[in-house]
PDB file of C-alpha atoms in Angstrom:
ATOM      1  CA  UNK A 205      -0.039   0.004   0.016  1.00 66.00           C
ATOM      2  CA  UNK A 206       2.864   2.388   0.845  1.00 63.00           C
ATOM      3  CA  UNK A 207       4.366   1.765  -2.622  1.00 83.00           C
ATOM      4  CA  UNK A 208       1.020   2.698  -4.229  1.00 87.00           C
ATOM      5  CA  UNK A 209       0.891   5.970  -2.300  1.00 88.00           C
ATOM      6  CA  UNK A 210       4.540   6.705  -3.231  1.00 90.00           C
ATOM      7  CA  UNK A 211       3.700   6.078  -6.932  1.00 93.00           C
ATOM      8  CA  UNK A 212       0.613   8.307  -6.775  1.00 93.00           C
ATOM      9  CA  UNK A 213       2.809  11.089  -5.286  1.00 93.00           C
ATOM     10  CA  UNK A 214       5.551  10.573  -7.874  1.00 95.00           C
ATOM     11  CA  UNK A 215       3.138  10.660 -10.739  1.00 95.00           C
ATOM     12  CA  UNK A 216       1.542  13.899  -9.435  1.00 96.00           C
ATOM     13  CA  UNK A 217       4.978  15.488  -8.953  1.00 96.00           C
ATOM     14  CA  UNK A 218       6.047  14.499 -12.494  1.00 97.00           C
ATOM     15  CA  UNK A 219       2.792  15.948 -13.939  1.00 97.00           C
ATOM     16  CA  UNK A 220       3.257  19.189 -12.069  1.00 97.00           C
ATOM     17  CA  UNK A 221       6.929  19.447 -13.087  1.00 97.00           C
ATOM     18  CA  UNK A 222       5.985  19.013 -16.790  1.00 97.00           C
ATOM     19  CA  UNK A 223       3.339  21.706 -16.498  1.00 97.00           C
ATOM     20  CA  UNK A 224       5.789  24.056 -14.882  1.00 97.00           C
ATOM     21  CA  UNK A 225       8.455  23.451 -17.498  1.00 97.00           C
ATOM     22  CA  UNK A 226       5.914  24.196 -20.163  1.00 97.00           C
ATOM     23  CA  UNK A 227       4.833  27.391 -18.373  1.00 97.00           C
ATOM     24  CA  UNK A 228       8.509  28.470 -18.232  1.00 97.00           C
ATOM     25  CA  UNK A 229       8.768  27.831 -21.952  1.00 97.00           C
ATOM     26  CA  UNK A 230       5.717  29.892 -22.634  1.00 97.00           C
ATOM     27  CA  UNK A 231       7.131  32.753 -20.511  1.00 97.00           C
ATOM     28  CA  UNK A 232      10.336  32.586 -22.478  1.00 97.00           C
ATOM     29  CA  UNK A 233       8.359  32.986 -25.736  1.00 96.00           C
ATOM     30  CA  UNK A 234       6.309  35.784 -24.232  1.00 95.00           C
ATOM     31  CA  UNK A 235       9.567  37.585 -23.180  1.00 95.00           C
ATOM     32  CA  UNK A 236      10.835  37.389 -26.759  1.00 95.00           C
ATOM     33  CA  UNK A 237       7.583  38.875 -28.085  1.00 94.00           C
ATOM     34  CA  UNK A 238       7.607  41.499 -25.344  1.00 94.00           C
ATOM     35  CA  UNK A 239      11.183  42.506 -26.360  1.00 94.00           C
ATOM     36  CA  UNK A 240      10.041  42.726 -29.984  1.00 93.00           C
ATOM     37  CA  UNK A 241       7.064  44.926 -29.032  1.00 92.00           C
ATOM     38  CA  UNK A 242       9.313  47.144 -26.924  1.00 93.00           C
ATOM     39  CA  UNK A 243      11.712  47.530 -29.861  1.00 94.00           C
ATOM     40  CA  UNK A 244       8.729  48.693 -31.884  1.00 92.00           C
ATOM     41  CA  UNK A 245       8.079  51.443 -29.334  1.00 91.00           C
ATOM     42  CA  UNK A 246       5.126  49.858 -27.581  1.00 92.00           C
ATOM     43  CA  UNK A 247       4.538  50.302 -23.849  1.00 92.00           C
ATOM     44  CA  UNK A 248       5.238  46.900 -22.295  1.00 93.00           C
ATOM     45  CA  UNK A 249       5.538  47.934 -18.622  1.00 94.00           C
ATOM     46  CA  UNK A 250       2.292  46.071 -17.760  1.00 94.00           C
ATOM     47  CA  UNK A 251       3.482  42.894 -19.507  1.00 95.00           C
ATOM     48  CA  UNK A 252       6.833  43.062 -17.721  1.00 96.00           C
ATOM     49  CA  UNK A 253       5.151  43.432 -14.363  1.00 96.00           C
ATOM     50  CA  UNK A 254       2.879  40.475 -15.168  1.00 96.00           C
ATOM     51  CA  UNK A 255       5.909  38.434 -16.232  1.00 97.00           C
ATOM     52  CA  UNK A 256       7.641  39.144 -12.859  1.00 97.00           C
ATOM     53  CA  UNK A 257       4.493  38.097 -11.040  1.00 97.00           C
ATOM     54  CA  UNK A 258       4.152  34.899 -13.110  1.00 97.00           C
ATOM     55  CA  UNK A 259       7.748  33.971 -12.615  1.00 97.00           C
ATOM     56  CA  UNK A 260       7.306  34.413  -8.831  1.00 97.00           C
ATOM     57  CA  UNK A 261       4.293  32.109  -8.841  1.00 98.00           C
ATOM     58  CA  UNK A 262       6.123  29.548 -10.978  1.00 98.00           C
ATOM     59  CA  UNK A 263       9.006  29.650  -8.495  1.00 97.00           C
ATOM     60  CA  UNK A 264       6.547  29.212  -5.594  1.00 97.00           C
ATOM     61  CA  UNK A 265       4.967  26.235  -7.361  1.00 97.00           C
ATOM     62  CA  UNK A 266       8.349  24.676  -8.211  1.00 97.00           C
ATOM     63  CA  UNK A 267       9.283  24.966  -4.502  1.00 97.00           C
ATOM     64  CA  UNK A 268       6.030  23.310  -3.483  1.00 97.00           C
ATOM     65  CA  UNK A 269       6.486  20.552  -5.977  1.00 97.00           C
ATOM     66  CA  UNK A 270      10.085  19.942  -4.832  1.00 96.00           C
ATOM     67  CA  UNK A 271       8.890  19.773  -1.189  1.00 96.00           C
ATOM     68  CA  UNK A 272       6.119  17.452  -2.177  1.00 95.00           C
ATOM     69  CA  UNK A 273       8.595  15.140  -3.910  1.00 94.00           C
ATOM     70  CA  UNK A 274      10.425  14.697  -0.606  1.00 92.00           C
ATOM     71  CA  UNK A 275       7.218  13.679   1.263  1.00 90.00           C
ATOM     72  CA  UNK A 276       6.832   9.949   2.151  1.00 89.00           C
ATOM     73  CA  UNK A 277       3.454   8.480   2.888  1.00 85.00           C
ATOM     74  CA  UNK A 278       3.853   5.552   5.179  1.00 82.00           C
ATOM     75  CA  UNK A 279       0.968   3.867   6.838  1.00 78.00           C
ATOM     76  CA  UNK A 280       1.669   3.345  10.472  1.00 75.00           C
ATOM     77  CA  UNK A 281      -0.200   0.414  11.825  1.00 74.00           C
ATOM     78  CA  UNK A 282      -0.668   0.478  15.529  1.00 71.00           C
ATOM     79  CA  UNK A 283      -3.134  -2.351  15.680  1.00 71.00           C
ATOM     80  CA  UNK A 284      -5.334  -4.250  13.353  1.00 73.00           C
ATOM     81  CA  UNK A 285      -8.464  -2.544  14.766  1.00 73.00           C
ATOM     82  CA  UNK A 286      -7.095   0.842  13.696  1.00 74.00           C
ATOM     83  CA  UNK A 287      -5.800  -0.316  10.336  1.00 74.00           C
ATOM     84  CA  UNK A 288      -8.622   1.300   8.290  1.00 79.00           C
ATOM     85  CA  UNK A 289      -8.261   4.534  10.132  1.00 82.00           C
ATOM     86  CA  UNK A 290      -4.521   4.642   9.595  1.00 80.00           C
ATOM     87  CA  UNK A 291      -4.925   3.966   5.871  1.00 85.00           C
ATOM     88  CA  UNK A 292      -7.619   6.649   5.525  1.00 89.00           C
ATOM     89  CA  UNK A 293      -5.544   9.184   7.489  1.00 88.00           C
ATOM     90  CA  UNK A 294      -2.465   8.680   5.285  1.00 88.00           C
ATOM     91  CA  UNK A 295      -4.471   8.836   2.077  1.00 91.00           C
ATOM     92  CA  UNK A 296      -6.221  11.966   3.304  1.00 92.00           C
ATOM     93  CA  UNK A 297      -2.850  13.557   4.067  1.00 92.00           C
ATOM     94  CA  UNK A 298      -1.609  12.712   0.605  1.00 93.00           C
ATOM     95  CA  UNK A 299      -4.716  14.170  -1.031  1.00 95.00           C
ATOM     96  CA  UNK A 300      -4.542  17.328   1.015  1.00 96.00           C
ATOM     97  CA  UNK A 301      -0.883  17.837   0.188  1.00 96.00           C
ATOM     98  CA  UNK A 302      -1.377  17.222  -3.530  1.00 96.00           C
ATOM     99  CA  UNK A 303      -4.377  19.673  -3.586  1.00 97.00           C
ATOM    100  CA  UNK A 304      -2.055  22.343  -2.104  1.00 96.00           C
ATOM    101  CA  UNK A 305       0.612  21.767  -4.668  1.00 97.00           C
ATOM    102  CA  UNK A 306      -1.890  21.680  -7.493  1.00 97.00           C
ATOM    103  CA  UNK A 307      -3.373  24.976  -6.341  1.00 97.00           C
ATOM    104  CA  UNK A 308       0.063  26.577  -6.571  1.00 97.00           C
ATOM    105  CA  UNK A 309       0.558  25.134 -10.013  1.00 97.00           C
ATOM    106  CA  UNK A 310      -2.851  26.470 -11.045  1.00 98.00           C
ATOM    107  CA  UNK A 311      -1.963  29.854  -9.665  1.00 98.00           C
ATOM    108  CA  UNK A 312       1.203  29.836 -11.839  1.00 98.00           C
ATOM    109  CA  UNK A 313      -0.803  28.740 -14.826  1.00 97.00           C
ATOM    110  CA  UNK A 314      -3.313  31.553 -14.228  1.00 97.00           C
ATOM    111  CA  UNK A 315      -0.534  34.092 -13.852  1.00 97.00           C
ATOM    112  CA  UNK A 316       0.881  33.018 -17.246  1.00 97.00           C
ATOM    113  CA  UNK A 317      -2.547  33.458 -18.814  1.00 97.00           C
ATOM    114  CA  UNK A 318      -2.608  36.967 -17.329  1.00 96.00           C
ATOM    115  CA  UNK A 319       0.791  37.673 -18.918  1.00 96.00           C
ATOM    116  CA  UNK A 320      -0.600  36.518 -22.263  1.00 95.00           C
ATOM    117  CA  UNK A 321      -3.654  38.735 -21.884  1.00 94.00           C
ATOM    118  CA  UNK A 322      -1.427  41.711 -21.092  1.00 94.00           C
ATOM    119  CA  UNK A 323       0.661  40.959 -24.187  1.00 94.00           C
ATOM    120  CA  UNK A 324      -2.381  40.668 -26.289  1.00 93.00           C
ATOM    121  CA  UNK A 325      -3.492  44.145 -25.257  1.00 92.00           C
ATOM    122  CA  UNK A 326      -0.105  45.556 -26.322  1.00 90.00           C
ATOM    123  CA  UNK A 327       0.488  43.712 -29.592  1.00 85.00           C
ATOM    124  CA  UNK A 328      -2.869  42.479 -30.702  1.00 78.00           C
ATOM    125  CA  UNK A 329      -4.427  39.044 -30.295  1.00 58.00           C
ATOM    126  CA  UNK A 330      -3.157  37.240 -33.377  1.00 50.00           C
ATOM    127  CA  UNK A 331       0.455  38.190 -32.781  1.00 54.00           C
ATOM    128  CA  UNK A 332       0.519  37.368 -29.053  1.00 55.00           C
ATOM    129  CA  UNK A 333      -0.540  33.709 -28.778  1.00 57.00           C
ATOM    130  CA  UNK A 334       2.613  31.526 -28.322  1.00 58.00           C
ATOM    131  CA  UNK A 335       0.734  28.257 -27.939  1.00 55.00           C
ATOM    132  CA  UNK A 336      -1.925  26.571 -25.867  1.00 54.00           C
ATOM    133  CA  UNK A 337      -1.446  26.580 -22.143  1.00 56.00           C
ATOM    134  CA  UNK A 338      -1.003  23.086 -20.712  1.00 59.00           C
ATOM    135  CA  UNK A 339      -3.563  21.536 -18.512  1.00 60.00           C
ATOM    136  CA  UNK A 340      -3.014  19.786 -15.255  1.00 61.00           C
TER     137      UNK A 340
END
């Protein structure tokens, strides 16, 4: 059972890491487009502020994911009569922890969407879209 919980945790961490890597790639593309817009004389201060905010949320999410990857979920069996409660408590802890990490990843994803919206206001919608935002 412990191995199953460990595998669930590892899979969630891997998924979150992939999403965060993709968000970083999108931010890099947005930075390039922001630089191009700035070179054309457009005011990109709002976009730059949104980028800083998004990068901070990505960093927060990466920290949470790294912390989550270090968590071990071991079922402590005191007695057979409490076995069910021990399993439920460990699973509940895992779920709660994963929800917290996923909330931070979602906040980072939303921040990247806000950056893209800011860029669209500056350069126009058809020029701004780097690619679809990944789902978690």
